[in-house]
CSV table of C-alpha atoms and ligand atoms in Angstrom, one decimal:
chain,number,residue,atom,x,y,z
A,1,UNK,CA,27.0,-18.2,-9.6
A,2,UNK,CA,25.3,-19.8,-12.6
A,3,UNK,CA,25.8,-18.1,-16.0
A,4,UNK,CA,22.9,-16.5,-17.7
A,5,UNK,CA,20.8,-18.8,-19.8
A,6,UNK,CA,19.8,-18.5,-23.5
A,7,UNK,CA,16.7,-20.1,-24.7
A,8,UNK,CA,17.0,-21.4,-28.3
A,9,UNK,CA,13.6,-21.9,-30.0
A,10,UNK,CA,14.6,-25.2,-31.6
A,11,UNK,CA,15.5,-28.2,-29.3
A,12,UNK,CA,16.1,-31.8,-30.3
A,13,UNK,CA,17.0,-33.3,-26.9
A,14,UNK,CA,16.5,-33.0,-23.2
A,15,UNK,CA,19.5,-34.0,-21.0
A,16,UNK,CA,20.9,-36.0,-23.9
A,17,UNK,CA,17.6,-37.9,-24.7
A,18,UNK,CA,15.9,-37.1,-28.1
A,19,UNK,CA,12.6,-35.3,-27.5
A,20,UNK,CA,11.0,-37.6,-30.1
A,21,UNK,CA,12.1,-40.6,-28.1
A,22,UNK,CA,10.6,-39.2,-24.9
A,23,UNK,CA,7.3,-38.4,-26.7
A,24,UNK,CA,7.0,-41.9,-28.3
A,25,UNK,CA,8.0,-43.7,-25.2
A,26,UNK,CA,5.9,-41.8,-22.6
A,27,UNK,CA,3.3,-39.9,-24.8
A,28,UNK,CA,2.4,-36.2,-24.5
A,29,UNK,CA,1.9,-34.1,-22.6
A,30,UNK,CA,4.7,-35.3,-20.2
A,31,UNK,CA,6.8,-33.4,-17.7
A,32,UNK,CA,10.5,-34.3,-18.1
A,33,UNK,CA,13.0,-33.4,-15.4
A,34,UNK,CA,16.8,-33.3,-15.7
A,35,UNK,CA,18.3,-34.7,-12.5
A,36,UNK,CA,21.7,-33.2,-13.2
A,37,UNK,CA,20.3,-29.7,-13.3
A,38,UNK,CA,18.7,-30.1,-9.8
A,39,UNK,CA,22.1,-31.5,-8.5
A,40,UNK,CA,23.9,-28.5,-10.0
A,41,UNK,CA,21.5,-26.1,-8.3
A,42,UNK,CA,21.9,-27.9,-4.9
A,43,UNK,CA,25.7,-27.5,-5.3
A,44,UNK,CA,25.3,-23.8,-5.9
A,45,UNK,CA,23.9,-23.4,-2.4
A,46,UNK,CA,26.4,-25.5,-0.5
A,47,UNK,CA,27.7,-22.6,1.6
A,48,UNK,CA,24.4,-22.5,3.5
A,49,UNK,CA,24.4,-24.8,6.6
A,50,UNK,CA,21.0,-26.2,5.6
A,51,UNK,CA,19.2,-26.2,2.3
A,52,UNK,CA,15.5,-27.0,3.0
A,53,UNK,CA,13.6,-27.7,-0.2
A,54,UNK,CA,10.2,-26.1,-0.4
A,55,UNK,CA,8.7,-29.2,-1.9
A,56,UNK,CA,5.5,-27.5,-3.0
A,57,UNK,CA,7.4,-26.4,-6.1
A,58,UNK,CA,7.6,-30.0,-7.4
A,59,UNK,CA,6.7,-32.7,-4.9
A,60,UNK,CA,7.1,-36.0,-6.8
A,61,UNK,CA,8.7,-38.5,-4.4
A,62,UNK,CA,11.4,-39.3,-6.9
A,63,UNK,CA,12.5,-35.6,-6.8
A,64,UNK,CA,12.3,-35.6,-3.0
A,65,UNK,CA,14.4,-38.7,-2.9
A,66,UNK,CA,17.0,-37.1,-5.2
A,67,UNK,CA,17.2,-34.0,-2.9
A,68,UNK,CA,17.5,-36.2,0.2
A,69,UNK,CA,20.4,-38.2,-1.4
A,70,UNK,CA,22.2,-34.9,-1.9
A,71,UNK,CA,21.9,-33.7,1.7
A,72,UNK,CA,18.8,-31.5,1.3
A,73,UNK,CA,16.0,-31.5,3.9
A,74,UNK,CA,12.4,-30.6,3.2
A,75,UNK,CA,9.7,-28.2,4.1
A,76,UNK,CA,6.1,-29.4,4.1
A,77,UNK,CA,3.0,-27.2,3.9
A,78,UNK,CA,0.3,-29.8,4.5
A,79,UNK,CA,-0.2,-33.3,5.9
A,80,UNK,CA,0.0,-34.6,2.3
A,81,UNK,CA,3.5,-33.1,1.9
A,82,UNK,CA,4.6,-34.6,5.2
A,83,UNK,CA,3.4,-38.0,3.9
A,84,UNK,CA,5.4,-37.5,0.7
A,85,UNK,CA,8.5,-36.6,2.7
A,86,UNK,CA,8.2,-39.9,4.7
A,87,UNK,CA,7.5,-41.9,1.5
A,88,UNK,CA,10.7,-40.4,0.0
A,89,UNK,CA,12.8,-41.7,2.9
A,90,UNK,CA,13.0,-38.6,5.2
A,91,UNK,CA,13.0,-39.4,8.9
A,92,UNK,CA,10.8,-37.6,11.4
A,93,UNK,CA,13.8,-36.6,13.6
A,94,UNK,CA,17.4,-35.6,13.1
A,95,UNK,CA,19.7,-32.6,13.0
A,96,UNK,CA,18.8,-30.5,11.1
A,97,UNK,CA,15.1,-31.3,11.3
A,98,UNK,CA,14.5,-33.5,8.2
A,99,UNK,CA,10.9,-32.3,7.8
A,100,UNK,CA,9.5,-29.0,9.0
A,101,UNK,CA,5.8,-28.2,8.8
A,102,UNK,CA,5.4,-24.6,7.6
A,103,UNK,CA,2.0,-23.0,7.3
A,104,UNK,CA,-0.3,-20.2,8.5
A,105,UNK,CA,-2.8,-22.8,9.8
A,106,UNK,CA,-3.1,-26.3,11.1
A,107,UNK,CA,-5.9,-28.2,9.5
A,108,UNK,CA,-7.0,-31.0,11.8
A,109,UNK,CA,-5.0,-33.7,9.9
A,110,UNK,CA,-1.8,-31.6,9.9
A,111,UNK,CA,-2.1,-30.9,13.7
A,112,UNK,CA,-2.6,-34.6,14.4
A,113,UNK,CA,0.3,-35.7,12.2
A,114,UNK,CA,2.7,-33.0,13.6
A,115,UNK,CA,1.9,-34.1,17.2
A,116,UNK,CA,2.1,-37.8,16.4
A,117,UNK,CA,5.6,-37.5,14.9
A,118,UNK,CA,6.7,-34.5,17.0
A,119,UNK,CA,7.7,-32.6,13.9
A,120,UNK,CA,9.2,-29.1,14.1
A,121,UNK,CA,6.6,-26.5,13.2
A,122,UNK,CA,7.1,-23.1,11.5
A,123,UNK,CA,4.1,-21.1,12.8
A,124,UNK,CA,2.7,-18.4,10.5
A,125,UNK,CA,-0.2,-17.4,12.8
A,126,UNK,CA,-0.4,-16.8,16.6
A,127,UNK,CA,-3.3,-19.2,16.8
A,128,UNK,CA,-1.1,-22.1,15.8
A,129,UNK,CA,0.9,-21.7,19.0
A,130,UNK,CA,-2.1,-22.2,21.2
A,131,UNK,CA,-3.5,-25.1,19.1
A,132,UNK,CA,-0.1,-26.9,19.2
A,133,UNK,CA,0.7,-26.0,22.8
A,134,UNK,CA,-2.7,-27.3,24.0
A,135,UNK,CA,-2.0,-30.8,22.7
A,136,UNK,CA,1.8,-30.9,22.7
A,137,UNK,CA,3.2,-28.8,25.5
A,138,UNK,CA,7.0,-28.3,25.3
A,139,UNK,CA,7.0,-28.5,21.5
A,140,UNK,CA,9.8,-26.6,19.7
A,141,UNK,CA,8.7,-24.1,17.0
A,142,UNK,CA,9.9,-21.5,14.6
A,143,UNK,CA,8.1,-18.2,14.1
A,144,UNK,CA,7.5,-17.1,10.6
A,145,UNK,CA,7.6,-13.3,10.7
A,146,UNK,CA,6.0,-10.8,8.3
A,147,UNK,CA,8.4,-7.9,8.7
A,148,UNK,CA,5.8,-5.4,7.4
A,149,UNK,CA,7.1,-5.1,3.9
A,150,UNK,CA,7.4,-7.5,1.1
A,151,UNK,CA,8.6,-8.2,-2.4
A,152,UNK,CA,7.4,-10.5,-5.1
A,153,UNK,CA,7.0,-10.6,-8.8
A,154,UNK,CA,3.3,-10.3,-8.6
A,155,UNK,CA,0.6,-9.4,-6.1
A,156,UNK,CA,-0.1,-13.1,-5.9
A,157,UNK,CA,3.4,-14.0,-4.9
A,158,UNK,CA,4.2,-11.1,-2.6
A,159,UNK,CA,4.5,-12.6,0.9
A,160,UNK,CA,5.2,-9.6,3.1
A,161,UNK,CA,3.5,-6.4,4.0
A,162,UNK,CA,0.0,-5.8,5.5
A,163,UNK,CA,-1.9,-7.2,2.5
A,164,UNK,CA,-0.1,-10.6,2.8
A,165,UNK,CA,-1.8,-13.3,4.7
A,166,UNK,CA,1.5,-14.9,5.5
A,167,UNK,CA,3.5,-14.9,8.7
A,168,UNK,CA,3.1,-13.3,12.1
A,169,UNK,CA,3.0,-9.5,12.0
A,170,UNK,CA,6.3,-8.1,13.3
A,171,UNK,CA,4.6,-6.1,16.1
A,172,UNK,CA,3.1,-9.3,17.6
A,173,UNK,CA,6.3,-11.1,18.5
A,174,UNK,CA,5.9,-10.2,22.1
A,175,UNK,CA,2.4,-11.6,22.2
A,176,UNK,CA,3.5,-14.8,20.6
A,177,UNK,CA,6.2,-15.3,23.1
A,178,UNK,CA,3.6,-14.9,25.9
A,179,UNK,CA,1.4,-17.5,24.2
A,180,UNK,CA,4.4,-19.9,23.8
A,181,UNK,CA,5.3,-19.4,27.5
A,182,UNK,CA,1.8,-20.3,28.6
A,183,UNK,CA,2.3,-23.8,27.1
A,184,UNK,CA,6.0,-24.3,27.6
A,185,UNK,CA,6.5,-24.0,23.8
A,186,UNK,CA,10.0,-23.1,22.9
A,187,UNK,CA,10.8,-20.7,20.0
A,188,UNK,CA,14.1,-22.0,18.5
A,189,UNK,CA,13.9,-20.5,15.1
A,190,UNK,CA,13.0,-17.3,13.2
A,191,UNK,CA,12.0,-17.4,9.6
A,192,UNK,CA,11.3,-14.8,6.9
A,193,UNK,CA,10.1,-15.6,3.4
A,194,UNK,CA,9.4,-12.5,1.5
A,195,UNK,CA,8.4,-13.9,-1.9
A,196,UNK,CA,9.9,-14.7,-5.2
A,197,UNK,CA,12.1,-12.1,-7.0
A,198,UNK,CA,14.4,-11.2,-4.1
A,199,UNK,CA,16.7,-8.3,-4.9
A,200,UNK,CA,19.8,-7.4,-2.8
A,201,UNK,CA,18.8,-3.9,-1.6
A,202,UNK,CA,15.6,-5.3,-0.4
A,203,UNK,CA,17.5,-8.2,1.2
A,204,UNK,CA,19.5,-5.9,3.5
A,205,UNK,CA,16.2,-4.6,4.8
A,206,UNK,CA,15.0,-8.2,5.5
A,207,UNK,CA,18.3,-9.0,7.3
A,208,UNK,CA,17.8,-6.0,9.5
A,209,UNK,CA,14.3,-7.1,10.4
A,210,UNK,CA,15.6,-10.6,11.1
A,211,UNK,CA,18.2,-9.2,13.5
A,212,UNK,CA,15.7,-7.2,15.4
A,213,UNK,CA,13.3,-10.1,15.7
A,214,UNK,CA,15.9,-12.6,16.9
A,215,UNK,CA,17.1,-10.2,19.6
A,216,UNK,CA,13.5,-9.7,20.7
A,217,UNK,CA,13.0,-13.4,21.1
A,218,UNK,CA,16.4,-14.0,22.7
A,219,UNK,CA,18.7,-16.9,23.5
A,220,UNK,CA,16.3,-19.7,22.7
A,221,UNK,CA,16.9,-19.1,19.0
A,222,UNK,CA,19.3,-21.5,17.3
A,223,UNK,CA,18.2,-21.3,13.7
A,224,UNK,CA,17.5,-18.5,11.3
A,225,UNK,CA,15.9,-19.1,7.9
A,226,UNK,CA,16.2,-16.8,5.0
A,227,UNK,CA,13.1,-18.5,3.3
A,228,UNK,CA,12.9,-19.0,-0.4
A,229,UNK,CA,12.4,-16.7,-3.3
A,230,UNK,CA,15.7,-17.1,-5.2
A,231,UNK,CA,14.9,-16.2,-8.8
A,232,UNK,CA,15.7,-18.1,-11.9
A,233,UNK,CA,15.7,-16.5,-15.4
A,234,UNK,CA,12.7,-17.3,-17.6
A,235,UNK,CA,13.8,-14.8,-20.2
A,236,UNK,CA,17.2,-13.8,-21.6
A,237,UNK,CA,16.8,-10.4,-19.9
A,238,UNK,CA,16.5,-11.9,-16.4
A,239,UNK,CA,19.3,-13.1,-14.2
A,240,UNK,CA,20.1,-15.0,-11.0
A,241,UNK,CA,20.6,-13.3,-7.7
A,242,UNK,CA,24.3,-12.7,-7.0
A,243,UNK,CA,24.7,-15.8,-4.7
A,244,UNK,CA,28.0,-14.9,-3.1
A,245,UNK,CA,26.6,-11.4,-2.1
A,246,UNK,CA,23.3,-13.0,-1.0
A,247,UNK,CA,25.2,-15.4,1.2
A,248,UNK,CA,27.5,-12.7,2.6
A,249,UNK,CA,24.6,-10.6,3.7
A,250,UNK,CA,22.9,-13.5,5.5
A,251,UNK,CA,26.2,-14.8,7.0
A,252,UNK,CA,27.1,-11.3,8.3
A,253,UNK,CA,23.6,-11.1,10.0
A,254,UNK,CA,24.2,-14.5,11.5
A,255,UNK,CA,27.6,-13.6,12.8
A,256,UNK,CA,26.4,-10.4,14.4
A,257,UNK,CA,23.6,-12.3,16.1
A,258,UNK,CA,26.0,-15.0,17.3
A,259,UNK,CA,28.1,-12.4,19.0
A,260,UNK,CA,25.1,-10.9,20.7
A,261,UNK,CA,23.5,-14.2,21.7
A,262,UNK,CA,26.8,-15.9,22.6
A,263,UNK,CA,26.1,-19.2,20.7
A,264,UNK,CA,26.1,-20.7,17.2
A,265,UNK,CA,23.2,-20.1,14.9
A,266,UNK,CA,22.3,-22.4,12.0
A,267,UNK,CA,21.6,-20.5,8.7
A,268,UNK,CA,18.9,-22.2,6.6
A,269,UNK,CA,17.8,-21.4,3.1
A,270,UNK,CA,14.4,-22.6,1.8
A,271,UNK,CA,14.4,-22.6,-2.0
A,272,UNK,CA,11.6,-24.1,-4.1
A,273,UNK,CA,11.8,-22.7,-7.6
A,274,UNK,CA,15.6,-22.3,-7.6
A,275,UNK,CA,16.2,-26.1,-7.3
A,276,UNK,CA,13.7,-27.4,-9.8
A,277,UNK,CA,12.4,-24.7,-12.2
A,278,UNK,CA,15.1,-25.2,-14.9
A,279,UNK,CA,15.1,-28.9,-14.6
A,280,UNK,CA,11.6,-29.2,-15.9
A,281,UNK,CA,10.3,-29.4,-19.5
A,282,UNK,CA,6.7,-29.9,-20.5
A,283,UNK,CA,6.7,-31.9,-23.8
A,284,UNK,CA,3.6,-31.4,-25.8
A,285,UNK,CA,2.3,-32.0,-29.3
A,286,UNK,CA,0.9,-29.4,-31.7
A,287,UNK,CA,-2.5,-30.7,-32.6
A,288,UNK,CA,-4.0,-27.9,-34.6
A,289,UNK,CA,-2.8,-24.8,-36.4
A,290,UNK,CA,-5.3,-22.2,-37.3
A,291,UNK,CA,-5.5,-18.7,-38.5
A,292,UNK,CA,-8.0,-16.3,-36.8
A,293,UNK,CA,-7.9,-12.9,-38.5
A,294,UNK,CA,-4.3,-11.7,-38.1
A,295,UNK,CA,-3.3,-14.3,-35.5
A,296,UNK,CA,-1.9,-17.8,-36.1
A,297,UNK,CA,-2.7,-20.2,-33.2
A,298,UNK,CA,-0.7,-23.3,-32.3
A,299,UNK,CA,-3.0,-25.4,-30.3
A,300,UNK,CA,-1.4,-28.0,-28.1
A,301,UNK,CA,-2.5,-31.2,-26.3
A,302,UNK,CA,-1.5,-29.4,-23.0
A,303,UNK,CA,-3.3,-26.5,-21.4
A,304,UNK,CA,-3.6,-24.7,-18.1
A,305,UNK,CA,-4.7,-28.1,-16.7
A,306,UNK,CA,-1.0,-29.0,-17.1
A,307,UNK,CA,0.7,-25.7,-16.6
A,308,UNK,CA,-1.2,-22.9,-14.8
A,309,UNK,CA,1.4,-20.3,-14.3
A,310,UNK,CA,0.6,-18.3,-17.5
A,311,UNK,CA,-3.1,-18.0,-16.7
A,312,UNK,CA,-2.5,-17.4,-13.0
A,313,UNK,CA,0.3,-14.9,-13.1
A,314,UNK,CA,0.8,-14.1,-16.8
A,315,UNK,CA,4.1,-16.0,-16.4
A,316,UNK,CA,6.4,-16.3,-19.4
A,317,UNK,CA,7.8,-19.7,-20.2
A,318,UNK,CA,10.5,-20.2,-22.9
A,319,UNK,CA,9.2,-22.4,-25.7
A,320,UNK,CA,11.0,-24.5,-28.3
A,321,UNK,CA,10.0,-26.9,-31.1
A,322,UNK,CA,11.7,-30.1,-32.1
A,323,UNK,CA,11.8,-29.2,-35.8
A,324,UNK,CA,14.5,-28.9,-38.5
A,325,UNK,CA,16.8,-25.8,-38.2
A,326,UNK,CA,15.6,-24.8,-41.7
A,327,UNK,CA,12.1,-23.7,-40.5
A,328,UNK,CA,11.5,-20.0,-40.7
A,329,UNK,CA,10.3,-18.0,-37.7
A,330,UNK,CA,6.9,-16.5,-37.3
A,331,UNK,CA,4.9,-14.8,-34.6
A,332,UNK,CA,2.2,-17.0,-33.2
A,333,UNK,CA,-0.2,-17.4,-30.2
A,334,UNK,CA,0.2,-20.7,-28.3
A,335,UNK,CA,-2.8,-22.2,-26.5
A,336,UNK,CA,-4.2,-25.4,-25.1
A,337,UNK,CA,-7.3,-27.6,-25.6
A,338,UNK,CA,-9.5,-26.3,-22.8
A,339,UNK,CA,-13.0,-24.8,-23.2
A,340,UNK,CA,-11.8,-21.5,-21.7
A,341,UNK,CA,-10.6,-18.6,-23.7
A,342,UNK,CA,-7.9,-17.9,-21.1
A,343,UNK,CA,-6.2,-21.2,-22.0
A,344,UNK,CA,-3.3,-19.4,-23.6
A,345,UNK,CA,0.4,-19.9,-22.8
A,346,UNK,CA,1.5,-16.7,-24.5
A,347,UNK,CA,-0.3,-14.2,-22.2
A,348,UNK,CA,0.8,-11.4,-19.9
A,349,UNK,CA,-0.6,-10.5,-16.5
A,350,UNK,CA,-4.2,-9.4,-16.8
A,351,UNK,CA,-4.8,-11.9,-19.6
A,352,UNK,CA,-3.4,-9.9,-22.5
A,353,UNK,CA,-2.8,-12.3,-25.3
A,354,UNK,CA,0.6,-11.9,-26.9
A,355,UNK,CA,2.6,-13.4,-29.8
A,356,UNK,CA,5.8,-15.4,-29.7
A,357,UNK,CA,8.4,-15.7,-32.3
A,358,UNK,CA,8.7,-19.5,-33.0
A,359,UNK,CA,9.6,-21.8,-35.8
A,360,UNK,CA,6.8,-22.5,-38.2
A,361,UNK,CA,5.2,-25.7,-37.1
A,362,UNK,CA,3.2,-28.5,-38.6
A,363,UNK,CA,0.5,-30.6,-36.8
A,364,UNK,CA,2.3,-33.4,-35.0
A,365,UNK,CA,5.4,-31.4,-34.2
A,366,UNK,CA,6.6,-31.5,-30.6
A,367,UNK,CA,6.6,-28.2,-28.7
A,368,UNK,CA,8.4,-27.9,-25.4
A,369,UNK,CA,7.4,-25.5,-22.6
A,370,UNK,CA,10.7,-24.9,-20.7
A,371,UNK,CA,11.7,-23.8,-17.2
A,372,UNK,CA,8.5,-25.6,-16.1
A,373,UNK,CA,9.8,-27.6,-13.2
A,374,UNK,CA,8.6,-25.3,-10.5
A,375,UNK,CA,4.9,-24.8,-9.8
A,376,UNK,CA,4.2,-26.8,-13.0
A,377,UNK,CA,2.9,-30.3,-12.4
A,378,UNK,CA,2.0,-29.5,-8.8
A,379,UNK,CA,-0.6,-27.0,-9.9
A,380,UNK,CA,-2.1,-29.3,-12.5
A,381,UNK,CA,-5.8,-30.1,-12.4
A,382,UNK,CA,-8.3,-32.5,-14.0
A,383,UNK,CA,-10.3,-29.6,-15.5
A,384,UNK,CA,-12.2,-30.7,-18.6
A,385,UNK,CA,-11.6,-34.2,-17.3
A,386,UNK,CA,-8.1,-34.3,-18.6
A,387,UNK,CA,-5.9,-37.0,-17.0
A,388,UNK,CA,-2.8,-35.7,-15.2
A,389,UNK,CA,0.3,-35.9,-17.3
A,390,UNK,CA,3.1,-38.4,-16.8
A,391,UNK,CA,6.4,-37.4,-15.1
A,392,UNK,CA,9.8,-38.6,-16.2
A,393,UNK,CA,13.2,-38.1,-14.6
A,394,UNK,CA,16.4,-38.3,-16.7
A,395,UNK,CA,19.4,-39.5,-14.7
A,396,UNK,CA,22.7,-40.4,-16.5
A,397,UNK,CA,21.0,-40.2,-19.9
A,398,UNK,CA,18.3,-42.7,-18.8
A,399,UNK,CA,14.7,-41.5,-18.8
A,400,UNK,CA,12.6,-43.2,-16.0
A,401,UNK,CA,8.9,-42.9,-15.5
A,402,UNK,CA,8.3,-41.3,-12.0
A,403,UNK,CA,4.6,-41.0,-12.3
A,404,UNK,CA,2.4,-42.8,-14.8
A,405,UNK,CA,-0.2,-40.8,-16.7
A,406,UNK,CA,-3.6,-40.9,-15.2
A,407,UNK,CA,-6.2,-43.1,-16.8
A,408,UNK,CA,-9.8,-42.3,-17.5
A,409,UNK,CA,-10.7,-44.7,-14.6
A,410,UNK,CA,-8.6,-42.5,-12.3
A,411,UNK,CA,-10.8,-39.6,-13.3
A,412,UNK,CA,-14.0,-41.0,-11.8
A,413,UNK,CA,-12.4,-42.9,-8.9
A,414,UNK,CA,-14.4,-42.1,-5.7
A,415,UNK,CA,-17.4,-40.8,-7.6
A,416,UNK,CA,-20.7,-42.5,-6.8
A,417,UNK,CA,-24.1,-42.4,-8.4
A,418,UNK,CA,-26.5,-42.7,-5.4
A,419,UNK,CA,-28.8,-45.7,-5.4
B,501,PLP,C1,6.8,-21.1,-1.4
B,501,PLP,C2,7.7,-21.1,-0.3
B,501,PLP,C3,9.1,-21.2,-0.5
B,501,PLP,C4,9.7,-21.4,-1.8
B,501,PLP,O1,9.6,-20.2,-2.6
B,501,PLP,P1,10.4,-20.2,-4.0
B,501,PLP,O2,10.0,-18.8,-4.5
B,501,PLP,O3,9.9,-21.3,-4.8
B,501,PLP,O4,11.8,-20.3,-3.6
B,501,PLP,C5,9.9,-21.2,0.7
B,501,PLP,N1,9.4,-21.0,1.9
B,501,PLP,C6,8.0,-20.9,2.1
B,501,PLP,C7,7.5,-20.8,3.5
B,501,PLP,C8,7.2,-20.9,1.0
B,501,PLP,O5,5.9,-20.8,1.3
């Protein structure tokens, strides 16, 4: 199990590369990823038969390629993510399924693509079974089950219970089997993803629900998936889940089911955040420092157009500055450039603006938003016509550009003034 992190407020390098060098070479704001950290997190999970990366957390094809080279397969939640997986070298077929389409709906593009490539589908709504069965009889699917309870670090990340839109309600398994039978669709997997912030007491409950559902579906099931939701610490007070215990609970569930079914079951895990969060750093520049009443504001060249988690969920990201150790600490508010008062990185859920103890800064200093690899770049937008940031991957001490910064021409591409 990884040891608990500490988050120093002064940082001079990322994965052995000086922050100043990264900023001068690639500009700011730039997302920088440490490949070694992703590799380390993949190794942590090697006990599981299959690690399926939930690529929505950070879907750059260079990151997908890195995962693929380390034996990880992928989950795709849209046609676009399926295309990314293929572009990163994943095949359509293999054991385990290299790419699984997981969603609560098929849009028309996704259904067409899934049928064309005969991709395995993890269905989160009963309607998906009919829509798939009608055009691809005999298809193999997984059912994503909502066991009727959930867990998540916020209302917006809770993925179980009756107020979650995700998954097939646990009382409708029988109905889904009837639908599948109508089209010759075969249910070969059961999946439960109960949201980020998994704790172990809660997990025992999920395992119990998994067991009940698999037995209800019966001997066609060959794979069970524990979903994602493995936490990473964003603060010193937070920890990792106890991975050996987490594995034991799932493995025991698998073994009990194997005995009852009389055949082997594959145990999959579907982490997003766990693999990439800590690898990611958003390197920004302090562009203005101002005093408003009792508050000091550091205003950066990055805003919620680059990193939306604070404004969406009140998420906390550790921050550091690339400044001399001699700088004194002070309590400051950190915000971005957008014309929106919510464009504040130091906020709690509900939008409450808070202060952070950081080294005193000067305009031009580099500020790094840390643990930003998951749900960072992928949630970026062009709000205020800001180009998307560059992305850089550091491997063996070598920083490589994996996405060039958008240009102003990119911003208006596809726009037309009618004649
Ligand atoms: C988002 C998601 C994951 C990954 O969640 P994390 O909390 O990032 O681990 C896994 N499976 C499914 C179906 C998801 O939607």
